[in-house]
PDB file of C-alpha atoms in Angstrom:
ATOM      1  CA  THR A 271      73.109  95.283  80.213  1.00 39.00           C
ATOM      2  CA  ALA A 272      75.299  96.220  83.168  1.00 39.00           C
ATOM      3  CA  HIS A 273      75.210  92.865  84.480  1.00 38.00           C
ATOM      4  CA  LEU A 274      75.949  91.300  81.011  1.00 37.00           C
ATOM      5  CA  LEU A 275      79.019  93.884  80.661  1.00 37.00           C
ATOM      6  CA  ALA A 276      80.256  92.842  84.039  1.00 40.00           C
ATOM      7  CA  CYS A 277      80.105  89.086  83.410  1.00 40.00           C
ATOM      8  CA  THR A 278      81.863  89.722  79.956  1.00 45.00           C
ATOM      9  CA  ALA A 279      84.648  91.800  81.639  1.00 45.00           C
ATOM     10  CA  SER A 280      85.223  89.159  84.143  1.00 47.00           C
ATOM     11  CA  THR A 281      85.216  86.449  81.634  1.00 49.00           C
ATOM     12  CA  VAL A 282      87.746  88.288  79.625  1.00 44.00           C
ATOM     13  CA  ARG A 283      89.836  89.009  82.586  1.00 49.00           C
ATOM     14  CA  ARG A 284      89.925  85.215  83.509  1.00 52.00           C
ATOM     15  CA  ALA A 285      90.732  84.377  79.794  1.00 48.00           C
ATOM     16  CA  LEU A 286      93.659  86.902  80.038  1.00 45.00           C
ATOM     17  CA  CYS A 287      94.860  85.357  83.288  1.00 47.00           C
ATOM     18  CA  VAL A 288      94.831  81.751  81.925  1.00 45.00           C
ATOM     19  CA  SER A 289      96.515  82.751  78.790  1.00 45.00           C
ATOM     20  CA  LEU A 290      99.314  84.748  80.840  1.00 45.00           C
ATOM     21  CA  SER A 291      99.781  81.854  83.101  1.00 45.00           C
ATOM     22  CA  LYS A 292     100.015  79.424  80.195  1.00 46.00           C
ATOM     23  CA  GLU A 293     102.777  81.507  78.752  1.00 43.00           C
ATOM     24  CA  GLY A 294     104.692  81.372  82.022  1.00 45.00           C
ATOM     25  CA  SER A 295     103.954  85.024  83.024  1.00 44.00           C
ATOM     26  CA  LYS A 296     102.916  86.139  86.501  1.00 46.00           C
ATOM     27  CA  ASP A 297      99.053  85.314  87.133  1.00 44.00           C
ATOM     28  CA  VAL A 298      97.464  88.657  87.251  1.00 46.00           C
ATOM     29  CA  MET A 299      94.473  87.474  89.341  1.00 48.00           C
ATOM     30  CA  SER A 300      97.036  85.916  92.120  1.00 53.00           C
ATOM     31  CA  GLY A 301      97.116  89.185  94.066  1.00 56.00           C
ATOM     32  CA  HIS A 302     100.479  90.344  93.002  1.00 59.00           C
ATOM     33  CA  LYS A 303     100.598  93.999  91.886  1.00 56.00           C
ATOM     34  CA  PRO A 304     102.564  94.798  88.830  1.00 71.00           C
ATOM     35  CA  PHE A 305     102.996  98.427  90.185  1.00 72.00           C
ATOM     36  CA  ASP A 306     103.430  99.803  93.772  1.00 72.00           C
ATOM     37  CA  TYR A 307     100.683 102.122  94.268  1.00 70.00           C
ATOM     38  CA  SER A 308     101.636 102.896  97.800  1.00 71.00           C
ATOM     39  CA  LYS A 309     102.971 106.297  97.078  1.00 66.00           C
ATOM     40  CA  TRP A 310      99.210 107.285  96.566  1.00 67.00           C
ATOM     41  CA  ASP A 311      98.341 106.384 100.053  1.00 69.00           C
ATOM     42  CA  ASN A 312      99.658 109.770 101.274  1.00 66.00           C
ATOM     43  CA  ILE A 313      97.724 112.244  99.028  1.00 69.00           C
ATOM     44  CA  GLU A 314      96.075 114.809 101.130  1.00 68.00           C
ATOM     45  CA  ILE A 315      92.713 115.839  99.280  1.00 64.00           C
ATOM     46  CA  SER A 316      92.014 119.677 100.522  1.00 58.00           C
ATOM     47  CA  ASP A 317      88.417 119.531  99.108  1.00 56.00           C
ATOM     48  CA  ASP A 318      87.436 116.207 100.816  1.00 58.00           C
ATOM     49  CA  GLU A 319      83.787 116.968 102.001  1.00 59.00           C
ATOM     50  CA  GLU A 320      83.687 113.583 104.018  1.00 67.00           C
ATOM     51  CA  ASP A 321      85.384 115.293 107.216  1.00 72.00           C
ATOM     52  CA  CYS A 322      83.252 118.505 107.152  1.00 76.00           C
ATOM     53  CA  HIS A 323      80.615 118.850 109.543  1.00 77.00           C
ATOM     54  CA  PRO A 324      77.209 119.793 108.065  1.00 79.00           C
ATOM     55  CA  ASN A 325      76.865 122.875 110.188  1.00 84.00           C
ATOM     56  CA  ILE A 326      80.100 124.435 108.855  1.00 82.00           C
ATOM     57  CA  ASP A 327      80.349 126.367 105.733  1.00 86.00           C
ATOM     58  CA  LYS A 328      82.263 124.263 103.095  1.00 83.00           C
ATOM     59  CA  SER A 329      84.345 127.084 101.698  1.00 85.00           C
ATOM     60  CA  SER A 330      85.555 128.253 105.146  1.00 87.00           C
ATOM     61  CA  TRP A 331      86.296 124.569 105.936  1.00 84.00           C
ATOM     62  CA  PHE A 332      88.525 124.188 102.709  1.00 83.00           C
ATOM     63  CA  ARG A 333      90.363 127.636 103.597  1.00 87.00           C
ATOM     64  CA  MET A 334      91.043 126.552 107.211  1.00 87.00           C
ATOM     65  CA  LYS A 335      92.350 123.118 105.898  1.00 85.00           C
ATOM     66  CA  HIS A 336      94.447 124.955 103.217  1.00 86.00           C
ATOM     67  CA  ARG A 337      95.785 127.323 105.967  1.00 92.00           C
ATOM     68  CA  SER A 338      96.619 124.571 108.415  1.00 90.00           C
ATOM     69  CA  ARG A 339      98.173 122.505 105.601  1.00 89.00           C
ATOM     70  CA  VAL A 340     100.510 125.411 104.611  1.00 91.00           C
ATOM     71  CA  GLU A 341     101.381 126.102 108.073  1.00 94.00           C
ATOM     72  CA  ARG A 342     102.499 122.502 108.773  1.00 93.00           C
ATOM     73  CA  GLU A 343     104.345 122.409 105.529  1.00 92.00           C
ATOM     74  CA  ASP A 344     106.200 125.631 106.718  1.00 94.00           C
ATOM     75  CA  ILE A 345     107.182 123.944 110.086  1.00 95.00           C
ATOM     76  CA  GLU A 346     108.368 120.761 108.223  1.00 94.00           C
ATOM     77  CA  GLU A 347     110.581 122.912 106.072  1.00 94.00           C
ATOM     78  CA  GLN A 348     112.037 124.908 109.011  1.00 97.00           C
ATOM     79  CA  GLU A 349     112.714 121.772 110.678  1.00 97.00           C
ATOM     80  CA  LYS A 350     114.562 120.071 107.514  1.00 96.00           C
ATOM     81  CA  ARG A 351     116.558 123.344 107.100  1.00 97.00           C
ATOM     82  CA  GLN A 352     117.598 123.316 110.668  1.00 97.00           C
ATOM     83  CA  LEU A 353     118.674 119.718 110.640  1.00 97.00           C
ATOM     84  CA  MET A 354     120.691 120.293 107.375  1.00 96.00           C
ATOM     85  CA  ALA A 355     122.261 123.330 109.005  1.00 96.00           C
ATOM     86  CA  GLU A 356     123.419 121.268 112.055  1.00 96.00           C
ATOM     87  CA  ASN A 357     124.788 118.573 109.796  1.00 95.00           C
ATOM     88  CA  VAL A 358     126.793 121.149 108.022  1.00 96.00           C
ATOM     89  CA  ARG A 359     128.056 122.537 111.255  1.00 96.00           C
ATOM     90  CA  ASP A 360     128.807 119.163 112.605  1.00 94.00           C
ATOM     91  CA  ALA A 361     130.587 118.169 109.461  1.00 93.00           C
ATOM     92  CA  LYS A 362     132.934 121.085 109.600  1.00 93.00           C
ATOM     93  CA  ARG A 363     133.915 120.167 113.249  1.00 91.00           C
ATOM     94  CA  CYS A 364     134.562 116.527 112.096  1.00 90.00           C
ATOM     95  CA  SER A 365     136.794 117.843 109.363  1.00 90.00           C
ATOM     96  CA  GLU A 366     138.887 120.004 111.960  1.00 88.00           C
ATOM     97  CA  LEU A 367     138.946 116.961 114.221  1.00 87.00           C
ATOM     98  CA  THR A 368     140.107 114.617 111.565  1.00 86.00           C
ATOM     99  CA  ALA A 369     142.967 117.315 110.725  1.00 81.00           C
ATOM    100  CA  LYS A 370     144.450 116.953 114.270  1.00 79.00           C
ATOM    101  CA  ASP A 371     145.809 113.830 115.911  1.00 80.00           C
ATOM    102  CA  MET A 372     142.888 112.311 117.955  1.00 79.00           C
ATOM    103  CA  ASP A 373     143.147 111.450 121.385  1.00 88.00           C
ATOM    104  CA  GLU A 374     140.469 109.547 123.395  1.00 87.00           C
ATOM    105  CA  ALA A 375     138.529 112.689 124.066  1.00 86.00           C
ATOM    106  CA  LEU A 376     138.494 113.717 120.702  1.00 89.00           C
ATOM    107  CA  ARG A 377     137.582 110.403 119.250  1.00 89.00           C
ATOM    108  CA  ALA A 378     134.495 110.226 121.421  1.00 91.00           C
ATOM    109  CA  GLU A 379     133.412 113.569 120.308  1.00 91.00           C
ATOM    110  CA  PHE A 380     133.997 112.656 116.617  1.00 91.00           C
ATOM    111  CA  ASP A 381     132.047 109.469 117.094  1.00 93.00           C
ATOM    112  CA  GLU A 382     129.155 111.437 118.888  1.00 94.00           C
ATOM    113  CA  LEU A 383     129.050 114.011 115.906  1.00 94.00           C
ATOM    114  CA  GLN A 384     128.821 111.233 113.444  1.00 94.00           C
ATOM    115  CA  ALA A 385     126.165 109.541 115.293  1.00 95.00           C
ATOM    116  CA  LYS A 386     124.178 112.669 115.447  1.00 96.00           C
ATOM    117  CA  MET A 387     124.749 113.639 111.739  1.00 96.00           C
ATOM    118  CA  VAL A 388     123.362 109.926 110.823  1.00 96.00           C
ATOM    119  CA  GLU A 389     120.634 110.412 113.016  1.00 97.00           C
ATOM    120  CA  ARG A 390     119.670 113.807 111.455  1.00 96.00           C
ATOM    121  CA  THR A 391     120.059 112.492 107.847  1.00 96.00           C
ATOM    122  CA  GLU A 392     117.722 109.664 108.711  1.00 97.00           C
ATOM    123  CA  ARG A 393     114.990 112.072 110.276  1.00 96.00           C
ATOM    124  CA  ILE A 394     115.231 114.190 106.936  1.00 96.00           C
ATOM    125  CA  ARG A 395     114.896 110.922 104.805  1.00 95.00           C
ATOM    126  CA  TYR A 396     111.908 109.799 106.970  1.00 95.00           C
ATOM    127  CA  MET A 397     110.227 113.274 106.475  1.00 93.00           C
ATOM    128  CA  GLU A 398     110.807 113.267 102.732  1.00 90.00           C
ATOM    129  CA  GLU A 399     109.455 109.699 102.432  1.00 89.00           C
ATOM    130  CA  ASN A 400     106.379 110.210 104.736  1.00 88.00           C
ATOM    131  CA  ARG A 401     105.539 113.702 103.316  1.00 87.00           C
ATOM    132  CA  LYS A 402     101.524 114.149 102.425  1.00 84.00           C
ATOM    133  CA  TRP A 403     101.136 114.966  98.683  1.00 81.00           C
ATOM    134  CA  ASN A 404      98.591 117.684  97.637  1.00 80.00           C
ATOM    135  CA  VAL A 405      97.740 119.793  94.637  1.00 76.00           C
ATOM    136  CA  ASP A 406     100.560 122.294  95.755  1.00 77.00           C
ATOM    137  CA  ASN A 407     103.485 120.037  95.902  1.00 77.00           C
ATOM    138  CA  ILE A 408     102.620 117.125  93.779  1.00 77.00           C
ATOM    139  CA  CYS A 409     104.173 118.719  90.771  1.00 72.00           C
ATOM    140  CA  THR A 410     106.616 121.416  90.297  1.00 64.00           C
ATOM    141  CA  CYS A 411     106.942 123.581  87.384  1.00 63.00           C
ATOM    142  CA  PHE A 412     110.515 124.494  86.329  1.00 61.00           C
ATOM    143  CA  PHE A 413     109.663 127.529  84.388  1.00 59.00           C
ATOM    144  CA  PHE A 414     108.472 129.834  87.537  1.00 55.00           C
ATOM    145  CA  ASP A 415     111.019 128.707  90.123  1.00 49.00           C
TER     146      ASP A 415
END
């Protein structure tokens, strides 16, 4: 029966692909994904038993992984706050420099500050895009914040 169901499902899928391709729609079986599932690649599962050694207590392993994840997230958050504070400081200095007539030395300092601000902003963006998702940060509740 399972083989019959699998054959039926594949037959239905093929028939659907043929009917969609006749209508001019994108062929479902051609390998093109209608949705981008890459955001799910960065999910970190805290109770993943595959990486636990058989001689280690599972509950201790999960607590250790949770603690290390929380510590890593705290360090990343501190780094982001520091980068943002440095950007604010440099933005104030840039606004001071634009208020003055800039000579060559001040212009070089202004360009250097702008380059550092762009570099920090890119670092913050990279950290946000490549953040590991887990049960604690995948959804936020606005009622308790």
